[in-house]
Every structure is written in C-alpha cells, then in structure tokens.
Amino acid sequence: MTIRVAVAGATGKMGLLARRLIEEADDLELHAALDSRSSLDLMLGADVAFDVTHPGASAEIVEFAAGAGIPVVVGTSGWSSDRIAEISAFVRGHADAGAVLFVPNFSIGSVLGTAFARLAAPFFDSIEIVEAHHAGKVDSPSGTAVRTAELIGDARVQGGPIAAPHADQRARGQLVSGVPVHSLRLAGVAAEQRVVFGGDGETLTITHSTLSPKSYEAGILLAIRNAPEASGVTVGLDALLDLGLPGTSR
C-alpha cells in the first residue's frame, strides 16, 4: 500500500529532506507540499500529515489534520507538556480524530542518548543538560532537551529532586522537571546534547552530536510508515523503537 503524505513546512530544510525521502521511497507518495501561504485544505485526502513548520503555526496544522482524521507526525520543536496535553484532550474529544505522534528528534542516536540518560538518572543527584543548535533555531530549550529532562525527572520520582543549587540565577539555565538546561545557539553548529551526571568523585557525560541531516532519515521514514496505524497521542520516537520508556502515550 502506498502512503500519501502531506508535508507542511515543505520549503524548509526538514521539509525538503522529507520530500526527497518520500520521492525516493517505493511505498510513499507526496500528496501535497505546503508552505506558509498554503491552504490547510491541501492536506485533505492524505494518509499522513508531516509537520515541520514553526511553533507559531504548528498547533493549527495539528488540530486541522487530526480533526480531519489524518494522522500527524509532528517534528516541529517547541511543544511543551502543557500544549501536548491540550492536543491529547482534543484527540480524546473527537472520536474520529487522527493520531498525533510528537517526535522531538528523528535521530535514532539522539533517542538512544535520551534513553541512556534516563537509565542513569536514579544513580546521580546532580544532573544538568547542555544543548547546542545552529543560530537560526527559534526555540530554546530544544524539544529534545525538554524530552530528556522530563524523562530524567520521571526516573527521579523515587530518589527525590535533582540537586540544582542557585537555580534562581539566570546563568544557571532553565529548569525543566527540576533539571537545569543550558541552550547554546551558535553559527557552525548542527545539533548536540550533553547530559552531565555528577557523583562522588566522578562524572558521567552522555553526548550525542548530529553531524549531518542524514542522521534524521531513518527516523523520518519510521515515523511516517507507522503513523497510519497509530492511535491517540504519542510522544517520542522511542515508542516505535520499543525502548520501554514511560509516558510515551497520552
């Protein structure tokens, strides 16, 4: 069966990458390519909507597609847990709503790095995240860092809150689930996340670096191909990799 895909944000870097992958795949077909001036009605008839726009536009696109019964893969960053909860309530309130899959990062390596960070979290009381992206990224912290911090916070429920001294000082970063997150926006950088764990006489650092957009290709294809059979609201590509992380479905 051929999956017809409507790409929103089709003229951006991720949109162009998705369009190329769709055109090269035997089981995928480009149904529509939407830019900022396109009518959302162009998505009607698609089997999957793929949203890689920007935080200001993403909510309308997701609600339109889900409301029309079209499963949506959301690669747009900037979705907080509160905003995702609103979409979850919207989907639950519409019996025929399409599923929504939020993907903070399409890189398989990044997803594994986040999983490893959650595994280590119960063993360290001091944990901080440093994430770096290109200067043009409009949101901070990144969706990947937010997802990582939330899973760390979940893993720390039994062990108590993370030690984050002087968190009231702006230079200490933004607290996400109690984890200080520091965001760098620099020319010459693609994407990197470092999760640093501090213990007695030791540190552990889990680092993932994106060296090329090719790192996103397998994850994009995995999400698109699984979206037609999905249900409800799912957060994280890890749900499709069967990593056993909690909080993936809402």
Coordinates of C-alpha atoms in Angstrom, one line a residue, residues 4-226:
R4 CA 0.2 9.5 0.7
V5 CA 2.0 12.2 2.7
A6 CA 1.2 15.9 3.1
V7 CA 4.3 17.9 4.1
A8 CA 3.7 21.1 6.0
G9 CA 6.8 23.3 6.1
A10 CA 7.8 21.8 2.7
T11 CA 10.3 24.6 1.8
G12 CA 12.3 24.4 5.0
K13 CA 15.4 22.1 5.5
M14 CA 13.5 19.3 7.2
G15 CA 10.6 19.7 4.7
L16 CA 12.9 19.4 1.7
L17 CA 14.6 16.4 3.3
A18 CA 11.2 14.7 3.9
R19 CA 10.1 15.4 0.4
R20 CA 13.3 13.8 -1.0
L21 CA 12.8 10.7 1.1
I22 CA 9.2 10.4 0.1
E23 CA 10.0 10.7 -3.6
E24 CA 12.8 8.1 -3.3
A25 CA 10.6 5.5 -1.4
D26 CA 8.5 3.0 -3.3
D27 CA 5.8 2.9 -0.6
L28 CA 5.4 6.7 -0.1
E29 CA 3.8 9.4 -2.3
L30 CA 3.9 13.2 -1.9
H31 CA 0.2 14.2 -1.6
A32 CA 0.8 17.9 -1.0
A33 CA 3.7 20.3 -0.2
L34 CA 2.5 23.2 2.0
D35 CA 4.3 26.4 2.7
S36 CA 3.3 29.3 4.9
R37 CA 0.8 30.6 2.2
S38 CA -0.8 27.3 1.5
S39 CA -4.4 26.4 2.4
L40 CA -4.6 23.6 5.0
D41 CA -7.3 22.1 2.9
L42 CA -4.5 20.7 0.7
M43 CA -3.9 18.1 3.4
L44 CA -7.3 16.6 2.9
G45 CA -7.1 13.1 1.4
A46 CA -3.6 12.4 2.7
D47 CA -2.9 9.3 4.7
V48 CA -0.3 11.1 6.9
A49 CA 0.5 14.8 7.6
F50 CA 4.1 15.6 8.3
D51 CA 4.5 18.9 10.2
V52 CA 8.0 20.6 10.3
T53 CA 6.9 24.2 10.5
H54 CA 7.5 26.5 13.5
P55 CA 6.0 26.8 16.9
G56 CA 3.6 29.6 16.0
A57 CA 2.0 27.6 13.2
S58 CA 2.2 24.0 14.3
A59 CA -0.8 23.9 16.6
E60 CA -3.3 25.0 13.9
I61 CA -1.8 22.4 11.5
V62 CA -2.0 19.6 14.0
E63 CA -5.6 20.4 15.1
F64 CA -6.7 20.7 11.5
A65 CA -5.2 17.4 10.4
A66 CA -6.2 15.4 13.5
G67 CA -9.7 16.9 13.3
A68 CA -9.9 15.7 9.7
G69 CA -8.9 12.2 10.7
I70 CA -5.4 12.4 9.3
P71 CA -2.6 11.0 11.5
V72 CA 0.0 13.6 12.1
V73 CA 3.8 13.3 12.6
V74 CA 4.9 16.5 14.4
G75 CA 8.6 17.3 14.0
T76 CA 8.2 20.9 14.9
S77 CA 10.0 21.8 18.1
G78 CA 8.7 24.0 21.0
W79 CA 5.8 21.8 22.1
S80 CA 5.6 21.9 25.9
S81 CA 4.0 19.2 28.0
D82 CA 1.1 21.6 28.6
R83 CA 0.5 22.1 24.9
I84 CA 0.7 18.4 24.2
A85 CA -1.9 17.8 27.0
E86 CA -4.2 20.2 25.1
I87 CA -3.8 18.2 21.9
S88 CA -4.4 15.0 23.8
A89 CA -7.7 16.4 25.2
F90 CA -8.6 17.5 21.7
V91 CA -8.0 14.0 20.3
R92 CA -9.8 12.3 23.1
G93 CA -12.8 14.6 22.5
H94 CA -13.1 13.7 18.8
A95 CA -13.9 10.0 18.2
D96 CA -12.7 10.2 14.6
A97 CA -9.6 12.2 15.2
G98 CA -6.3 11.2 13.6
A99 CA -3.4 10.1 15.8
V100 CA -0.7 12.5 16.7
L101 CA 3.0 11.4 17.0
F102 CA 5.3 14.1 18.5
V103 CA 8.9 13.5 17.6
P104 CA 11.4 15.8 19.4
N105 CA 14.2 14.3 17.4
F106 CA 14.2 12.0 14.4
S107 CA 17.8 10.8 15.0
I108 CA 18.0 7.2 16.3
G109 CA 21.2 8.1 18.1
S110 CA 19.6 11.0 19.9
V111 CA 16.7 8.9 21.0
L112 CA 19.1 6.3 22.4
G113 CA 21.1 9.0 24.2
T114 CA 17.9 10.2 25.9
A115 CA 17.1 6.6 26.9
F116 CA 20.6 6.1 28.3
A117 CA 20.2 9.4 30.3
R118 CA 17.0 8.1 31.9
L119 CA 18.7 4.9 32.8
A120 CA 21.5 6.7 34.6
A121 CA 19.3 9.3 36.3
P122 CA 18.4 7.4 39.5
F123 CA 22.1 6.9 40.3
F124 CA 23.1 10.6 40.4
D125 CA 21.7 13.5 42.3
S126 CA 23.5 16.2 40.2
I127 CA 22.3 16.3 36.6
E128 CA 22.5 19.1 34.0
I129 CA 21.9 19.3 30.3
V130 CA 23.8 21.5 27.7
E131 CA 22.3 21.6 24.3
A132 CA 23.6 23.4 21.2
H133 CA 22.0 24.2 17.9
H134 CA 22.5 26.5 14.9
A135 CA 21.9 30.2 15.4
G136 CA 18.7 30.1 13.5
K137 CA 16.8 27.8 15.8
V138 CA 14.0 29.9 17.2
D139 CA 13.1 27.9 20.4
S140 CA 15.1 27.1 23.5
P141 CA 15.4 24.7 25.2
S142 CA 15.2 22.3 22.3
G143 CA 12.4 19.7 22.2
T144 CA 15.0 17.0 22.6
A145 CA 16.3 18.6 25.8
V146 CA 12.8 19.0 27.2
R147 CA 12.0 15.4 26.5
T148 CA 15.3 14.3 28.1
A149 CA 14.7 16.4 31.2
E150 CA 11.1 15.1 31.6
L151 CA 12.2 11.5 31.4
I152 CA 15.0 12.2 33.9
G153 CA 12.5 13.8 36.2
D154 CA 10.2 10.8 35.9
A155 CA 13.1 8.5 36.7
R156 CA 13.9 10.5 39.8
V157 CA 10.5 10.2 41.4
Q158 CA 11.6 7.7 44.0
G159 CA 15.1 9.2 44.5
G160 CA 13.9 12.8 45.1
P161 CA 14.6 16.0 43.3
I162 CA 17.8 16.8 41.5
A163 CA 20.4 18.9 43.3
A164 CA 20.4 22.2 41.4
P165 CA 22.0 24.9 43.6
H166 CA 21.4 28.6 42.8
A167 CA 18.7 27.8 40.3
D168 CA 17.3 31.3 40.7
Q169 CA 20.2 32.8 38.9
R170 CA 19.6 33.2 35.1
A171 CA 23.0 31.9 34.2
R172 CA 22.1 28.5 35.8
G173 CA 19.8 27.7 32.9
Q174 CA 16.1 27.0 32.7
L175 CA 14.7 24.3 35.0
V176 CA 12.8 21.6 33.2
S177 CA 11.4 18.9 35.5
G178 CA 14.0 20.2 38.0
V179 CA 16.9 19.7 35.6
P180 CA 19.0 22.8 34.6
V181 CA 19.1 23.1 30.8
H182 CA 21.6 25.4 29.1
S183 CA 21.0 26.3 25.5
L184 CA 23.7 27.5 23.0
R185 CA 22.8 29.0 19.7
L186 CA 25.9 29.2 17.5
A187 CA 27.0 29.5 13.9
G188 CA 28.7 26.4 12.7
V189 CA 26.8 24.1 14.9
A190 CA 24.2 21.5 13.7
A191 CA 22.9 19.9 16.9
E192 CA 24.4 18.5 20.1
Q193 CA 23.2 17.4 23.5
R194 CA 25.3 16.7 26.6
V195 CA 23.8 15.3 29.7
V196 CA 26.3 15.6 32.6
F197 CA 25.8 13.5 35.7
G198 CA 27.8 14.4 38.9
G199 CA 28.6 11.9 41.7
D200 CA 31.1 11.5 44.5
G201 CA 34.5 11.7 42.8
E202 CA 33.2 11.1 39.3
T203 CA 31.2 12.5 36.4
L204 CA 29.4 10.7 33.6
T205 CA 28.6 12.5 30.3
I206 CA 26.2 11.2 27.7
T207 CA 26.8 13.1 24.4
H208 CA 25.0 13.0 21.1
S209 CA 26.2 15.0 18.1
T210 CA 24.4 15.5 14.8
L211 CA 27.0 15.6 12.1
S212 CA 24.7 15.5 9.0
P213 CA 21.0 15.7 8.2
K214 CA 21.4 12.0 7.1
S215 CA 21.0 11.2 10.8
Y216 CA 17.3 12.1 10.6
E217 CA 16.4 9.9 7.6
A218 CA 15.7 6.6 9.2
G219 CA 13.6 8.2 11.9
I220 CA 11.5 10.2 9.5
L221 CA 10.7 7.1 7.5
L222 CA 10.0 5.1 10.6
A223 CA 7.5 7.7 11.9
I224 CA 5.7 8.2 8.6
R225 CA 5.3 4.5 7.9
N226 CA 4.0 3.8 11.4

